């Protein structure tokens, strides 16, 4: 049975049988301890092990008006149909969670650094935390062989990590002059790294789009061998204004870009999925 896993708010992990489009399981997340006055943190991302035996979910820390508590990572055993392990992360916020192809080395981006966990479907152990970029709370993705981690560190401070030694091999910026980099994906052959860039523009009155400040997004292409952008491969979406997610199909050429847009020039936003064959 083919399965899809989705975190719903701060409360549940839902398993969908994609053959029948039915919910196969709906499991509440373990209680997140916190004092009165705090609310549970939201789930930020999840990853499934290559053999499908484990699902690993990063959850932001409980928060209230004046602060927040540490976040955590949860392990879910698909055989047991239950959460089986949890480990706290010192930062209150977590970004991406990625897993090497060996199914054992898990990396979590946080504001305090990059956290390396040893993972099985029933256990989680912290290996080390190390600094990358200006913190490492942004998005990250692994090369197909799992040997290189590409991280978007924010504040134009991106980084590369050799996962064999957990060494930051370079701190730099993937796209000088570009802002709002997010949602990195790697081509199946590892030769291209793609990510979105988002910026603001001011629309003057008189056109089909309501006047005022609007977002614009583009998909940028980065050559992982030459270590340089490929401007000729930039993709400008026709519908999505504010990108909120990017996926790359197994053919390496089809993008699935999620985001918000103005429907027919009417004020207000609507969710949109734009499929782009590059």
GROMACS .gro file of N, CA and C in nm, residues 143-235:
model
  279
  143UNK      N    1   2.200   1.607  -0.102
  143UNK     CA    2   2.229   1.555  -0.235
  143UNK      C    3   2.174   1.412  -0.244
  144UNK      N    4   2.153   1.360  -0.365
  144UNK     CA    5   2.094   1.226  -0.378
  144UNK      C    6   2.170   1.117  -0.303
  145UNK      N    7   2.304   1.129  -0.293
  145UNK     CA    8   2.381   1.028  -0.220
  145UNK      C    9   2.391   1.058  -0.072
  146UNK      N   10   2.335   1.171  -0.028
  146UNK     CA   11   2.337   1.207   0.113
  146UNK      C   12   2.469   1.261   0.162
  147UNK      N   13   2.567   1.279   0.073
  147UNK     CA   14   2.700   1.323   0.115
  147UNK      C   15   2.713   1.471   0.140
  148UNK      N   16   2.625   1.551   0.080
  148UNK     CA   17   2.631   1.696   0.095
  148UNK      C   18   2.496   1.749   0.139
  149UNK      N   19   2.497   1.835   0.238
  149UNK     CA   20   2.376   1.906   0.280
  149UNK      C   21   2.386   2.049   0.232
  150UNK      N   22   2.283   2.095   0.160
  150UNK     CA   23   2.275   2.233   0.113
  150UNK      C   24   2.179   2.307   0.206
  151UNK      N   25   2.225   2.414   0.270
  151UNK     CA   26   2.143   2.484   0.366
  151UNK      C   27   2.123   2.630   0.330
  152UNK      N   28   2.001   2.677   0.350
  152UNK     CA   29   1.969   2.819   0.333
  152UNK      C   30   1.965   2.879   0.473
  153UNK      N   31   2.071   2.953   0.507
  153UNK     CA   32   2.086   2.999   0.644
  153UNK      C   33   2.018   3.130   0.676
  154UNK      N   34   1.964   3.199   0.575
  154UNK     CA   35   1.904   3.330   0.600
  154UNK      C   36   2.010   3.439   0.606
  155UNK      N   37   1.966   3.562   0.590
  155UNK     CA   38   2.057   3.677   0.595
  155UNK      C   39   2.173   3.661   0.497
  156UNK      N   40   2.144   3.602   0.382
  156UNK     CA   41   2.242   3.578   0.278
  156UNK      C   42   2.362   3.500   0.333
  157UNK      N   43   2.333   3.404   0.418
  157UNK     CA   44   2.438   3.320   0.476
  157UNK      C   45   2.400   3.173   0.459
  158UNK      N   46   2.430   3.119   0.342
  158UNK     CA   47   2.400   2.980   0.311
  158UNK      C   48   2.525   2.896   0.337
  159UNK      N   49   2.512   2.764   0.328
  159UNK     CA   50   2.624   2.680   0.368
  159UNK      C   51   2.616   2.542   0.304
  160UNK      N   52   2.732   2.477   0.298
  160UNK     CA   53   2.744   2.339   0.253
  160UNK      C   54   2.804   2.258   0.367
  161UNK      N   55   2.753   2.137   0.387
  161UNK     CA   56   2.803   2.049   0.494
  161UNK      C   57   2.841   1.915   0.435
  162UNK      N   58   2.961   1.867   0.468
  162UNK     CA   59   3.003   1.731   0.437
  162UNK      C   60   2.948   1.642   0.547
  163UNK      N   61   2.846   1.561   0.515
  163UNK     CA   62   2.779   1.484   0.619
  163UNK      C   63   2.862   1.364   0.667
  164UNK      N   64   2.967   1.329   0.596
  164UNK     CA   65   3.053   1.220   0.643
  164UNK      C   66   3.129   1.261   0.767
  165UNK      N   67   3.159   1.392   0.778
  165UNK     CA   68   3.237   1.442   0.893
  165UNK      C   69   3.163   1.551   0.970
  166UNK      N   70   3.043   1.589   0.926
  166UNK     CA   71   2.968   1.700   0.986
  166UNK      C   72   3.053   1.827   0.988
  167UNK      N   73   3.118   1.852   0.875
  167UNK     CA   74   3.203   1.970   0.860
  167UNK      C   75   3.139   2.068   0.764
  168UNK      N   76   3.131   2.195   0.806
  168UNK     CA   77   3.084   2.300   0.715
  168UNK      C   78   3.197   2.332   0.620
  169UNK      N   79   3.178   2.300   0.493
  169UNK     CA   80   3.285   2.318   0.395
  169UNK      C   81   3.283   2.456   0.331
  170UNK      N   82   3.168   2.526   0.341
  170UNK     CA   83   3.161   2.659   0.282
  170UNK      C   84   3.043   2.736   0.341
  171UNK      N   85   3.069   2.863   0.375
  171UNK     CA   86   2.964   2.959   0.410
  171UNK      C   87   2.964   3.067   0.303
  172UNK      N   88   2.851   3.088   0.237
  172UNK     CA   89   2.845   3.181   0.125
  172UNK      C   90   2.699   3.214   0.099
  173UNK      N   91   2.668   3.266  -0.021
  173UNK     CA   92   2.529   3.292  -0.060
  173UNK      C   93   2.506   3.233  -0.197
  174UNK      N   94   2.405   3.144  -0.207
  174UNK     CA   95   2.378   3.078  -0.334
  174UNK      C   96   2.345   3.176  -0.446
  175UNK      N   97   2.273   3.284  -0.411
  175UNK     CA   98   2.221   3.375  -0.513
  175UNK      C   99   2.244   3.519  -0.470
  176UNK      N  100   2.367   3.573  -0.488
  176UNK     CA  101   2.394   3.712  -0.448
  176UNK      C  102   2.296   3.808  -0.514
  177UNK      N  103   2.240   3.897  -0.434
  177UNK     CA  104   2.144   3.994  -0.485
  177UNK      C  105   2.001   3.947  -0.479
  178UNK      N  106   1.979   3.819  -0.456
  178UNK     CA  107   1.843   3.766  -0.446
  178UNK      C  108   1.803   3.754  -0.299
  179UNK      N  109   1.675   3.764  -0.273
  179UNK     CA  110   1.626   3.762  -0.136
  179UNK      C  111   1.521   3.653  -0.118
  180UNK      N  112   1.491   3.625   0.008
  180UNK     CA  113   1.383   3.532   0.040
  180UNK      C  114   1.402   3.394  -0.017
  181UNK      N  115   1.522   3.337  -0.010
  181UNK     CA  116   1.545   3.204  -0.065
  181UNK      C  117   1.481   3.099   0.025
  182UNK      N  118   1.416   3.000  -0.036
  182UNK     CA  119   1.345   2.898   0.041
  182UNK      C  120   1.317   2.776  -0.046
  183UNK      N  121   1.275   2.668   0.018
  183UNK     CA  122   1.224   2.545  -0.045
  183UNK      C  123   1.323   2.483  -0.144
  184UNK      N  124   1.445   2.450  -0.099
  184UNK     CA  125   1.542   2.390  -0.191
  184UNK      C  126   1.505   2.248  -0.229
  185UNK      N  127   1.531   2.212  -0.353
  185UNK     CA  128   1.516   2.075  -0.403
  185UNK      C  129   1.636   2.044  -0.492
  186UNK      N  130   1.673   1.918  -0.500
  186UNK     CA  131   1.788   1.876  -0.580
  186UNK      C  132   1.739   1.785  -0.691
  187UNK      N  133   1.799   1.800  -0.809
  187UNK     CA  134   1.762   1.714  -0.922
  187UNK      C  135   1.806   1.571  -0.894
  188UNK      N  136   1.741   1.472  -0.956
  188UNK     CA  137   1.776   1.332  -0.930
  188UNK      C  138   1.922   1.299  -0.958
  189UNK      N  139   1.985   1.368  -1.054
  189UNK     CA  140   2.126   1.341  -1.083
  189UNK      C  141   2.221   1.423  -0.997
  190UNK      N  142   2.166   1.511  -0.912
  190UNK     CA  143   2.249   1.590  -0.821
  190UNK      C  144   2.319   1.708  -0.885
  191UNK      N  145   2.296   1.733  -1.013
  191UNK     CA  146   2.371   1.839  -1.081
  191UNK      C  147   2.308   1.976  -1.063
  192UNK      N  148   2.182   1.981  -1.024
  192UNK     CA  149   2.115   2.110  -1.007
  192UNK      C  150   2.049   2.117  -0.869
  193UNK      N  151   2.061   2.236  -0.810
  193UNK     CA  152   1.989   2.271  -0.688
  193UNK      C  153   1.893   2.382  -0.727
  194UNK      N  154   1.765   2.364  -0.695
  194UNK     CA  155   1.664   2.466  -0.724
  194UNK      C  156   1.607   2.519  -0.593
  195UNK      N  157   1.572   2.647  -0.591
  195UNK     CA  158   1.507   2.707  -0.476
  195UNK      C  159   1.428   2.828  -0.522
  196UNK      N  160   1.336   2.871  -0.439
  196UNK     CA  161   1.256   2.988  -0.475
  196UNK      C  162   1.319   3.113  -0.417
  197UNK      N  163   1.295   3.223  -0.486
  197UNK     CA  164   1.333   3.357  -0.438
  197UNK      C  165   1.207   3.443  -0.443
  198UNK      N  166   1.182   3.516  -0.335
  198UNK     CA  167   1.061   3.598  -0.326
  198UNK      C  168   1.098   3.741  -0.289
  199UNK      N  169   1.033   3.837  -0.353
  199UNK     CA  170   1.057   3.979  -0.325
  199UNK      C  171   0.926   4.054  -0.340
  200UNK      N  172   0.927   4.182  -0.303
  200UNK     CA  173   0.806   4.265  -0.311
  200UNK      C  174   0.816   4.367  -0.423
  201UNK      N  175   0.702   4.394  -0.487
  201UNK     CA  176   0.695   4.498  -0.590
  201UNK      C  177   0.571   4.584  -0.562
  202UNK      N  178   0.575   4.708  -0.610
  202UNK     CA  179   0.459   4.796  -0.594
  202UNK      C  180   0.385   4.806  -0.727
  203UNK      N  181   0.256   4.773  -0.725
  203UNK     CA  182   0.171   4.778  -0.844
  203UNK      C  183   0.094   4.910  -0.843
  204UNK      N  184   0.108   4.985  -0.952
  204UNK     CA  185   0.037   5.113  -0.961
  204UNK      C  186  -0.107   5.092  -1.005
  205UNK      N  187  -0.195   5.186  -0.975
  205UNK     CA  188  -0.336   5.173  -1.015
  205UNK      C  189  -0.353   5.171  -1.166
  206UNK      N  190  -0.464   5.114  -1.211
  206UNK     CA  191  -0.499   5.117  -1.352
  206UNK      C  192  -0.485   4.986  -1.424
  207UNK      N  193  -0.426   4.886  -1.360
  207UNK     CA  194  -0.410   4.757  -1.425
  207UNK      C  195  -0.508   4.654  -1.370
  208UNK      N  196  -0.497   4.529  -1.417
  208UNK     CA  197  -0.589   4.424  -1.371
  208UNK      C  198  -0.564   4.380  -1.227
  209UNK      N  199  -0.444   4.405  -1.178
  209UNK     CA  200  -0.409   4.364  -1.042
  209UNK      C  201  -0.433   4.479  -0.946
  210UNK      N  202  -0.494   4.454  -0.831
  210UNK     CA  203  -0.517   4.562  -0.734
  210UNK      C  204  -0.386   4.632  -0.698
  211UNK      N  205  -0.389   4.765  -0.688
  211UNK     CA  206  -0.266   4.839  -0.658
  211UNK      C  207  -0.216   4.810  -0.517
  212UNK      N  208  -0.088   4.838  -0.498
  212UNK     CA  209  -0.025   4.818  -0.367
  212UNK      C  210   0.092   4.724  -0.380
  213UNK      N  211   0.146   4.686  -0.266
  213UNK     CA  212   0.261   4.596  -0.264
  213UNK      C  213   0.217   4.452  -0.285
  214UNK      N  214   0.287   4.383  -0.374
  214UNK     CA  215   0.261   4.243  -0.404
  214UNK      C  216   0.392   4.165  -0.396
  215UNK      N  217   0.378   4.036  -0.379
  215UNK     CA  218   0.494   3.947  -0.382
  215UNK      C  219   0.516   3.896  -0.523
  216UNK      N  220   0.642   3.870  -0.553
  216UNK     CA  221   0.680   3.802  -0.677
  216UNK      C  222   0.776   3.690  -0.640
  217UNK      N  223   0.765   3.578  -0.707
  217UNK     CA  224   0.852   3.463  -0.681
  217UNK      C  225   0.909   3.410  -0.811
  218UNK      N  226   1.026   3.350  -0.802
  218UNK     CA  227   1.089   3.283  -0.915
  218UNK      C  228   1.160   3.159  -0.864
  219UNK      N  229   1.181   3.064  -0.954
  219UNK     CA  230   1.260   2.945  -0.922
  219UNK      C  231   1.399   2.964  -0.983
  220UNK      N  232   1.500   2.963  -0.897
  220UNK     CA  233   1.637   2.981  -0.943
  220UNK      C  234   1.707   2.847  -0.954
  221UNK      N  235   1.803   2.839  -1.045
  221UNK     CA  236   1.878   2.716  -1.071
  221UNK      C  237   2.025   2.737  -1.036
  222UNK      N  238   2.081   2.640  -0.964
  222UNK     CA  239   2.220   2.648  -0.918
  222UNK      C  240   2.294   2.523  -0.963
  223UNK      N  241   2.407   2.542  -1.030
  223UNK     CA  242   2.490   2.432  -1.078
  223UNK      C  243   2.578   2.384  -0.962
  224UNK      N  244   2.555   2.261  -0.913
  224UNK     CA  245   2.627   2.215  -0.795
  224UNK      C  246   2.773   2.180  -0.823
  225UNK      N  247   2.807   2.157  -0.951
  225UNK     CA  248   2.946   2.128  -0.985
  225UNK      C  249   3.026   2.257  -1.007
  226UNK      N  250   2.967   2.352  -1.080
  226UNK     CA  251   3.034   2.479  -1.105
  226UNK      C  252   3.022   2.575  -0.987
  227UNK      N  253   2.933   2.544  -0.892
  227UNK     CA  254   2.906   2.629  -0.776
  227UNK      C  255   2.865   2.770  -0.821
  228UNK      N  256   2.767   2.774  -0.910
  228UNK     CA  257   2.723   2.903  -0.962
  228UNK      C  258   2.578   2.895  -1.007
  229UNK      N  259   2.510   3.012  -1.001
  229UNK     CA  260   2.375   3.021  -1.056
  229UNK      C  261   2.376   3.001  -1.206
  230UNK      N  262   2.262   2.955  -1.259
  230UNK     CA  263   2.244   2.942  -1.403
  230UNK      C  264   2.126   3.031  -1.441
  231UNK      N  265   2.151   3.160  -1.467
  231UNK     CA  266   2.041   3.255  -1.492
  231UNK      C  267   1.950   3.213  -1.606
  232UNK      N  268   2.004   3.146  -1.707
  232UNK     CA  269   1.923   3.106  -1.824
  232UNK      C  270   1.816   3.004  -1.786
  233UNK      N  271   1.830   2.940  -1.670
  233UNK     CA  272   1.734   2.838  -1.628
  233UNK      C  273   1.634   2.890  -1.524
  234UNK      N  274   1.634   3.021  -1.499
  234UNK     CA  275   1.537   3.078  -1.406
  234UNK      C  276   1.395   3.058  -1.459
  235UNK      N  277   1.305   3.018  -1.370
  235UNK     CA  278   1.166   2.995  -1.407
  235UNK      C  279   1.080   3.100  -1.338
   0.00000   0.00000   0.00000
